[in-house]
Amino acid sequence: MADNGQDLDLNALSDDDLVQQMHEDLYDGLAEEIEQGTHILLGRKWTPYDVLTKALVEGMRIVGIDFRDGILFVPEVLLAANAMKAGMAILRPLLAETGAPRMGKMVIGTVKGDIHDIGKNLVAMMMEGAGFDVINIGINNDVDKYLGALEEHQPDILGMSALLTTTMPYMKVVIDTLKQKGLRDDYIVLVGGAPLNEAFAEAIGADAYCRDAAVAVETAKQMIAERWRSNQPPATA
Ligand code: B1M
């Protein structure tokens, strides 16, 4: 990155200083530097998961605080989001190539009116790494798009993401439509996003609220296993 007009050699930094620098580069929306830092940490035998959580997600958390406090504005946050995505693009194939046995299939998308996709993409990446086939249907999905994807891909799990208090109620529209069509019990419905909580998930009739990507993976595995057990014929004497 440019530091007072001088190039800073990221390779020369210790791990701690490099991670700190990556938080600053993410804040400044410097995608190339984030790519470089990601490669350097991987070259130092960091796991993809540690690079993701300690360098990228933590950096984005700091961006979120200053966005909330009116220090950063949409254009700057968009640049930060692009830098984050540049790092995630390097990590995605590495997280997916864990050789984990196939666990099931998930359709995941952000709800109508909402264009936040970083967290949802992160969940998709972690689910792929855990052995799930993931169909990521993107952002701003209305109920027809969810239903179309469910019909086409016949997943075990429907995942919905919302980052705005104004868009999170749309999850209930999707779940209610599934109920009306008699399809609700065909899918495990998992929901997530910063403004949600367990009480909300319960109130709208989802199967579970997932605080973060790691919880999403654990919850999905557990619910798939439960579903599999309950579908087994009873043992004969
Ligand atoms: Co927006 N934004 N934003 N934003 N933005 C928030 C969400 C906000 C909290 C910022 C703030 O004020 N502090 C605030 C919402 C306030 C509220 O509703 N209470 C907000 C606002 C107001 C807005 C706009 C309205 C701003 C404006 O235009 N005036 C606008 C809305 C646009 C729209 O959607 N219609 C807007 C726009 C944007 C950008 C486009 C600039 C950009 C999005 C870029 C992109 O995603 N491609 C952006 C960003 C980046 C943020 C913040 C700063 C960061 C979100 C993020 O990526 N976090 C965010 C502040 C914050 O959340 N603290 C903010 C990192 C990510 C890893 O975490 O998404 O929480 P997260 O995902 C986690 C978990 O939540 C969970 O797992 C993930 C990984 O661990 N999870 C799931 C998420 N989805 C899941 C789905 C699952 C399971 C788990 O399914 C099973």
Short mmCIF file of C-alpha atoms in Angstrom, two decimals, residues 12 19 47 50 54 69-70 79-80 105 108 110-111 122 126 131 141 153 156 158 171 200 204 207 216 220 222:
data_model
loop_
_atom_site.label_atom_id
_atom_site.label_comp_id
_atom_site.label_asym_id
_atom_site.label_seq_id
_atom_site.Cartn_x
_atom_site.Cartn_y
_atom_site.Cartn_z
CA ALA A 12 8.47 -7.68 5.72
CA VAL A 19 -3.07 -8.57 10.07
CA THR A 47 -5.35 -21.89 7.57
CA ASP A 50 -7.94 -18.13 10.20
CA LYS A 54 -8.85 -12.91 11.81
CA ASP A 69 -21.07 5.98 13.75
CA GLY A 70 -21.19 8.06 10.58
CA LEU A 79 -14.80 -0.20 -1.55
CA ALA A 80 -14.13 -2.06 1.69
CA LYS A 105 -27.69 -29.51 -0.43
CA ILE A 108 -29.12 -19.69 0.07
CA THR A 110 -30.43 -12.61 0.62
CA VAL A 111 -34.06 -11.47 0.87
CA LEU A 122 -19.22 -16.45 3.69
CA MET A 126 -18.09 -22.44 4.83
CA GLY A 131 -19.24 -30.82 2.33
CA ASN A 141 -34.68 -12.48 -3.81
CA HIS A 153 -32.54 -27.81 -7.00
CA ASP A 156 -32.37 -30.18 2.06
CA LEU A 158 -33.14 -23.21 2.61
CA MET A 171 -38.29 -14.04 5.63
CA PHE A 200 -37.16 -13.69 15.69
CA ILE A 204 -41.35 -16.42 11.89
CA ASP A 207 -35.96 -24.00 12.16
CA ALA A 216 -24.65 -22.29 10.32
CA ALA A 220 -27.00 -27.66 9.32
CA GLN A 222 -26.99 -31.45 13.27
#
